[in-house]
Amino acid sequence: MKINQNFLNLQGSYLFSTVGAKCATYRAEHPDREVIKLSIGDVTRPLAPIVVDAMKRAADEMADAATFKGYGPDATCYGYEQLIGSIRAHYARRGVVLASDEIFISDGAKSDLSNILDLFSADNTVLVPDPVYPVYVDTNIMAGRRILYADANRENDFLPLPDPEVHADIIYICSPNNPTGAAYQREGLKAWVDYALREDALILYDAAYEAFLEGDLPHSIFEIEGARDCAVEVCSYSKTAGFTGVRCGYTVIPSTLKREGVSIGKLWARRQSTKFNGVSYITQMGAAAVFTEEGERQIRENIAYYKRNAQTIGRMLDAHGIYYTGGKHSPYIWMQCPAGMKSWEFFDLLLENANVVGTPGSGFGKNGEGFFRLTAFATAENTEKACARMGDYIKTL
Ligand code: PLP
């Protein structure tokens, strides 16, 4: 028996595990201190009432032999019509027309972003931004793929554009971005779509934070002409509607999307029906309530709450003249470490002096060195307390 040697090429531990371990050690050594975490991207607001009601109704249906549901419908890869219909309507409001068989329901974006790699040869070259959501890198290392990086930095506002000299087969784009909070305008996405079409590449577009966008920025890659021939979009209810513990997402694969003459959607349906048995009916009914008129209103309240936290963090950084991006179109604030500190150095000192935990930017890639990610997902009370303590500490530097 041989193991997959590619796993040995992974870095020692997942970034958030290291942050968690350091935090746990500090808490054990200082049980009297209240540590506030502005690090991991988990939500704190409860589910919207309309979602909870829909889930309770679905649970009642499961309790009655006349309305009980087993496996989901085969025809749509286990997605129920109510949910698929609400996702279609959500896209239609932005002028994107999708057919039911172009939407695949899943237990979240992380699984789909990883599992879709089953469809592609290990010879493909992958292009990811740096800094980057670590899952894109680690899943490709596990599969033994060659990875190239597109530099995201202050000079390009953390929104890299394609380099015509570089060839890639699989391109990851995350907008609004984790970790930087930067969001592409239409022109930027158009440049990536044109590049992908020229290179016969495939874009994996991660729209997990689209609900945080403001103004006239594109929410979907399919708002860009040509994207139906080169892109797959992965989205999630996790941050949109607080489903991190419920688990539901969806992937959009246009029926026209082919590579080497093979339909990507058909391959994905084949993969899913072999290795996956769908998302629970109760979860799907809860998710279907999200994109109703009332559902949208209720989730907006939670998103506005997180945005107020982002503003609190932004005000504190502004007061100390610290450069940052994000916070406007995303729950992430990407700040430069004060006093020229390196990311882990600032992490340790902030934990020690302010009892606040963030995520070191260097954990997201080489261009993250000297940066630090804060999230707006804590409670308002904790965010205010953490900012006051951070401000007091930064003043001393
Ligand atoms: N994509 C990005 C960029 C994320 O930051 C996250 C979660 O933090 C995910 C995907 C995973 O989302 P899900 O909870 O749907 O698996």
Coordinates of N, CA, C and O in Angstrom, one line a residue, residues 114-202:
S114 N -12.8 22.0 -4.2 CA -11.9 20.9 -4.1 C -12.3 19.7 -5.1 O -11.5 19.2 -5.9
N115 N -13.6 19.3 -5.0 CA -14.0 18.2 -5.7 C -14.0 18.3 -7.2 O -13.8 17.4 -7.9
I116 N -14.2 19.5 -7.6 CA -14.3 19.7 -9.1 C -12.9 19.4 -9.8 O -12.8 19.1 -11.0
L117 N -11.9 19.4 -9.0 CA -10.5 19.1 -9.5 C -10.5 17.7 -10.0 O -9.6 17.3 -10.8
D118 N -11.4 16.8 -9.5 CA -11.4 15.4 -10.0 C -11.6 15.4 -11.5 O -11.2 14.4 -12.1
L119 N -12.2 16.4 -12.0 CA -12.5 16.4 -13.5 C -11.3 16.7 -14.4 O -11.4 16.5 -15.6
F120 N -10.3 17.2 -13.8 CA -9.2 17.8 -14.6 C -7.9 17.0 -14.4 O -7.6 16.6 -13.3
S121 N -7.1 16.9 -15.5 CA -5.9 16.2 -15.5 C -4.9 16.8 -14.5 O -4.9 18.0 -14.3
A122 N -4.0 15.9 -13.9 CA -3.0 16.4 -13.0 C -1.9 17.2 -13.8 O -1.1 17.9 -13.1
D123 N -1.9 17.1 -15.1 CA -0.9 17.9 -15.9 C -1.2 19.4 -16.0 O -0.4 20.1 -16.5
N124 N -2.4 19.7 -15.7 CA -2.8 21.2 -15.9 C -2.0 22.1 -15.0 O -1.7 21.7 -13.8
T125 N -1.7 23.2 -15.5 CA -1.0 24.3 -14.7 C -2.1 25.2 -14.1 O -3.0 25.6 -14.8
V126 N -1.9 25.5 -12.8 CA -2.9 26.2 -12.1 C -2.4 27.6 -11.8 O -1.2 27.7 -11.4
L127 N -3.2 28.6 -11.9 CA -2.8 30.0 -11.6 C -3.7 30.5 -10.5 O -4.9 30.5 -10.6
V128 N -3.1 30.8 -9.4 CA -3.8 31.4 -8.2 C -3.2 32.7 -7.9 O -2.0 33.0 -8.1
P129 N -4.1 33.6 -7.3 CA -3.5 34.9 -6.8 C -2.7 34.6 -5.6 O -2.8 33.6 -4.9
D130 N -1.8 35.5 -5.3 CA -1.0 35.5 -4.1 C -1.0 36.9 -3.5 O -0.6 37.8 -4.1
P131 N -1.6 37.1 -2.3 CA -2.1 36.1 -1.3 C -3.4 35.4 -1.8 O -4.1 35.9 -2.7
V132 N -3.7 34.3 -1.2 CA -4.8 33.4 -1.7 C -5.4 32.6 -0.5 O -4.8 32.3 0.5
Y133 N -6.7 32.3 -0.7 CA -7.4 31.4 0.2 C -6.7 30.0 0.1 O -6.6 29.5 -1.0
P134 N -6.1 29.5 1.2 CA -5.2 28.4 1.1 C -5.8 27.1 0.5 O -5.0 26.3 0.0
V135 N -7.1 27.0 0.5 CA -7.7 25.8 0.0 C -7.3 25.6 -1.5 O -7.1 24.5 -2.0
Y136 N -7.3 26.7 -2.3 CA -7.0 26.5 -3.7 C -5.6 25.9 -3.9 O -5.4 25.1 -4.8
V137 N -4.7 26.3 -3.1 CA -3.3 25.8 -3.2 C -3.2 24.4 -2.7 O -2.7 23.5 -3.4
D138 N -3.7 24.2 -1.5 CA -3.5 22.8 -0.9 C -4.2 21.7 -1.7 O -3.7 20.6 -1.8
T139 N -5.4 22.0 -2.2 CA -6.1 21.0 -3.0 C -5.3 20.6 -4.3 O -5.3 19.5 -4.7
N140 N -4.7 21.6 -4.8 CA -3.9 21.3 -6.0 C -2.5 20.6 -5.7 O -2.1 19.8 -6.5
I141 N -2.0 21.0 -4.6 CA -0.8 20.2 -4.1 C -1.1 18.8 -3.9 O -0.4 17.9 -4.3
M142 N -2.3 18.5 -3.3 CA -2.7 17.1 -3.0 C -2.8 16.3 -4.4 O -2.6 15.1 -4.4
A143 N -3.2 17.1 -5.4 CA -3.3 16.4 -6.7 C -2.0 16.4 -7.5 O -2.0 15.9 -8.6
G144 N -1.0 17.1 -7.0 CA 0.3 17.1 -7.7 C 0.4 18.0 -8.8 O 1.2 17.9 -9.7
R145 N -0.5 19.1 -8.8 CA -0.4 20.0 -10.0 C 0.6 21.1 -9.8 O 0.9 21.5 -8.6
R146 N 1.1 21.6 -10.9 CA 2.0 22.7 -10.9 C 1.2 24.0 -10.6 O 0.2 24.2 -11.3
I147 N 1.7 24.8 -9.7 CA 1.0 26.1 -9.3 C 1.8 27.3 -9.7 O 3.0 27.4 -9.3
L148 N 1.2 28.2 -10.4 CA 1.8 29.5 -10.6 C 1.0 30.6 -9.8 O -0.1 30.4 -9.5
Y149 N 1.7 31.7 -9.6 CA 1.1 32.7 -8.7 C 1.0 34.0 -9.5 O 1.9 34.4 -10.2
A150 N -0.2 34.7 -9.3 CA -0.3 36.1 -9.9 C -0.2 37.0 -8.7 O -1.0 36.9 -7.7
D151 N 0.8 37.9 -8.8 CA 1.1 38.8 -7.6 C 0.0 39.8 -7.4 O -0.4 40.6 -8.3
A152 N -0.6 39.8 -6.2 CA -1.5 40.8 -5.8 C -0.8 41.6 -4.7 O -0.3 41.1 -3.7
N153 N -0.8 42.9 -4.9 CA -0.1 43.8 -4.0 C -0.7 45.2 -4.0 O -1.6 45.5 -4.7
R154 N 0.0 46.1 -3.2 CA -0.5 47.5 -3.1 C -0.6 48.1 -4.5 O -1.4 48.9 -4.7
E155 N 0.4 47.8 -5.3 CA 0.6 48.5 -6.6 C -0.7 48.2 -7.5 O -1.1 49.1 -8.2
N156 N -1.2 47.0 -7.4 CA -2.4 46.7 -8.3 C -3.6 46.6 -7.4 O -4.6 46.0 -7.9
D157 N -3.6 47.2 -6.3 CA -4.8 47.2 -5.4 C -5.3 45.8 -5.1 O -6.5 45.6 -4.9
F158 N -4.3 44.9 -5.0 CA -4.6 43.5 -4.7 C -5.6 42.8 -5.7 O -6.3 41.9 -5.4
L159 N -5.6 43.4 -7.0 CA -6.4 42.8 -8.0 C -5.5 42.6 -9.3 O -5.5 43.4 -10.2
P160 N -4.8 41.4 -9.3 CA -3.9 41.2 -10.4 C -4.7 41.0 -11.7 O -5.8 40.5 -11.7
L161 N -4.0 41.3 -12.8 CA -4.6 41.1 -14.1 C -3.7 40.0 -14.8 O -2.6 39.8 -14.4
P162 N -4.2 39.4 -15.8 CA -3.5 38.3 -16.5 C -2.2 38.8 -17.1 O -2.2 39.9 -17.7
D163 N -1.2 38.0 -17.1 CA 0.1 38.3 -17.8 C 0.0 37.5 -19.1 O 0.1 36.2 -19.1
P164 N 0.0 38.2 -20.2 CA -0.1 37.4 -21.5 C 1.0 36.5 -21.8 O 0.9 35.6 -22.6
E165 N 2.1 36.7 -21.1 CA 3.3 35.8 -21.3 C 3.2 34.5 -20.6 O 4.0 33.6 -20.8
V166 N 2.2 34.4 -19.7 CA 2.1 33.2 -18.8 C 1.0 32.3 -19.3 O -0.1 32.9 -19.5
H167 N 1.2 31.0 -19.5 CA 0.0 30.2 -19.8 C -0.5 29.4 -18.5 O 0.3 29.0 -17.7
A168 N -1.8 29.4 -18.4 CA -2.4 28.6 -17.3 C -3.6 27.8 -17.9 O -4.2 28.2 -18.9
D169 N -3.9 26.7 -17.2 CA -5.0 25.9 -17.6 C -6.2 26.1 -16.7 O -7.4 26.1 -17.2
I170 N -5.9 26.3 -15.4 CA -7.0 26.4 -14.4 C -6.7 27.7 -13.7 O -5.6 27.9 -13.2
I171 N -7.7 28.6 -13.6 CA -7.4 29.9 -13.0 C -8.4 30.2 -11.9 O -9.6 30.0 -12.1
Y172 N -7.9 30.5 -10.7 CA -8.8 30.8 -9.6 C -9.0 32.3 -9.5 O -8.0 33.0 -9.4
I173 N -10.2 32.7 -9.4 CA -10.5 34.1 -9.1 C -11.5 34.1 -7.9 O -12.5 33.4 -7.9
C174 N -11.2 35.0 -6.9 CA -12.1 35.1 -5.8 C -12.4 36.6 -5.6 O -11.5 37.4 -5.3
S175 N -13.7 36.9 -5.9 CA -14.1 38.4 -5.8 C -15.5 38.5 -5.2 O -16.4 37.9 -5.8
P176 N -15.7 39.2 -4.1 CA -14.7 39.9 -3.3 C -13.7 38.8 -2.7 O -14.1 37.7 -2.4
N177 N -12.5 39.3 -2.5 CA -11.4 38.4 -2.2 C -11.3 38.1 -0.7 O -11.4 38.9 0.1
N178 N -11.0 36.8 -0.5 CA -10.5 36.4 0.8 C -9.0 36.1 0.6 O -8.8 35.2 -0.3
P179 N -8.0 36.7 1.1 CA -8.1 37.5 2.4 C -8.1 39.0 2.2 O -8.3 39.7 3.2
T180 N -8.0 39.6 1.0 CA -7.7 41.0 0.9 C -9.0 41.9 0.9 O -8.8 43.1 1.1
G181 N -10.1 41.3 0.6 CA -11.3 42.1 0.6 C -11.5 42.9 -0.7 O -12.5 43.6 -0.9
A182 N -10.5 42.8 -1.6 CA -10.6 43.5 -2.9 C -11.6 42.9 -3.8 O -11.8 41.7 -3.8
A183 N -12.3 43.7 -4.6 CA -13.3 43.2 -5.5 C -13.1 43.8 -6.9 O -12.8 45.0 -7.1
Y184 N -13.2 42.9 -7.9 CA -13.0 43.3 -9.3 C -14.1 44.1 -9.8 O -15.3 43.9 -9.5
Q185 N -13.8 45.1 -10.7 CA -14.7 45.8 -11.5 C -15.0 44.9 -12.8 O -14.2 44.0 -13.0
R186 N -15.9 45.3 -13.6 CA -16.2 44.5 -14.8 C -15.0 44.4 -15.7 O -14.7 43.3 -16.3
E187 N -14.2 45.5 -15.9 CA -13.1 45.5 -16.8 C -12.1 44.4 -16.4 O -11.5 43.8 -17.2
G188 N -11.8 44.3 -15.1 CA -10.8 43.4 -14.6 C -11.3 41.9 -14.9 O -10.5 41.1 -15.4
L189 N -12.5 41.7 -14.6 CA -13.0 40.3 -14.9 C -13.0 40.0 -16.4 O -12.7 38.9 -16.8
K190 N -13.3 41.1 -17.2 CA -13.3 40.9 -18.7 C -11.9 40.5 -19.1 O -11.8 39.6 -20.0
A191 N -10.9 41.1 -18.5 CA -9.5 40.8 -18.9 C -9.2 39.3 -18.6 O -8.6 38.6 -19.4
W192 N -9.7 38.8 -17.5 CA -9.5 37.4 -17.2 C -10.3 36.5 -18.1 O -9.8 35.4 -18.5
V193 N -11.5 36.9 -18.4 CA -12.3 36.0 -19.3 C -11.6 36.0 -20.7 O -11.5 34.9 -21.3
D194 N -11.2 37.1 -21.2 CA -10.6 37.1 -22.5 C -9.3 36.3 -22.5 O -9.0 35.5 -23.5
Y195 N -8.6 36.4 -21.4 CA -7.3 35.6 -21.3 C -7.6 34.1 -21.3 O -7.0 33.3 -22.0
A196 N -8.6 33.7 -20.5 CA -9.0 32.3 -20.4 C -9.4 31.8 -21.7 O -9.1 30.6 -22.1
L197 N -10.2 32.6 -22.5 CA -10.7 32.1 -23.8 C -9.5 31.9 -24.7 O -9.4 30.9 -25.5
R198 N -8.5 32.9 -24.7 CA -7.3 32.8 -25.5 C -6.5 31.6 -25.2 O -6.0 30.9 -26.1
E199 N -6.4 31.3 -23.9 CA -5.5 30.2 -23.5 C -6.2 28.8 -23.4 O -5.7 27.8 -23.0
D200 N -7.5 28.8 -23.7 CA -8.3 27.6 -23.6 C -8.3 27.1 -22.1 O -8.3 25.9 -21.9
A201 N -8.3 28.1 -21.2 CA -8.2 27.8 -19.8 C -9.6 27.8 -19.2 O -10.6 28.1 -19.9
L202 N -9.7 27.4 -18.0 CA -11.0 27.4 -17.2 C -10.8 28.2 -16.0 O -9.9 28.0 -15.2

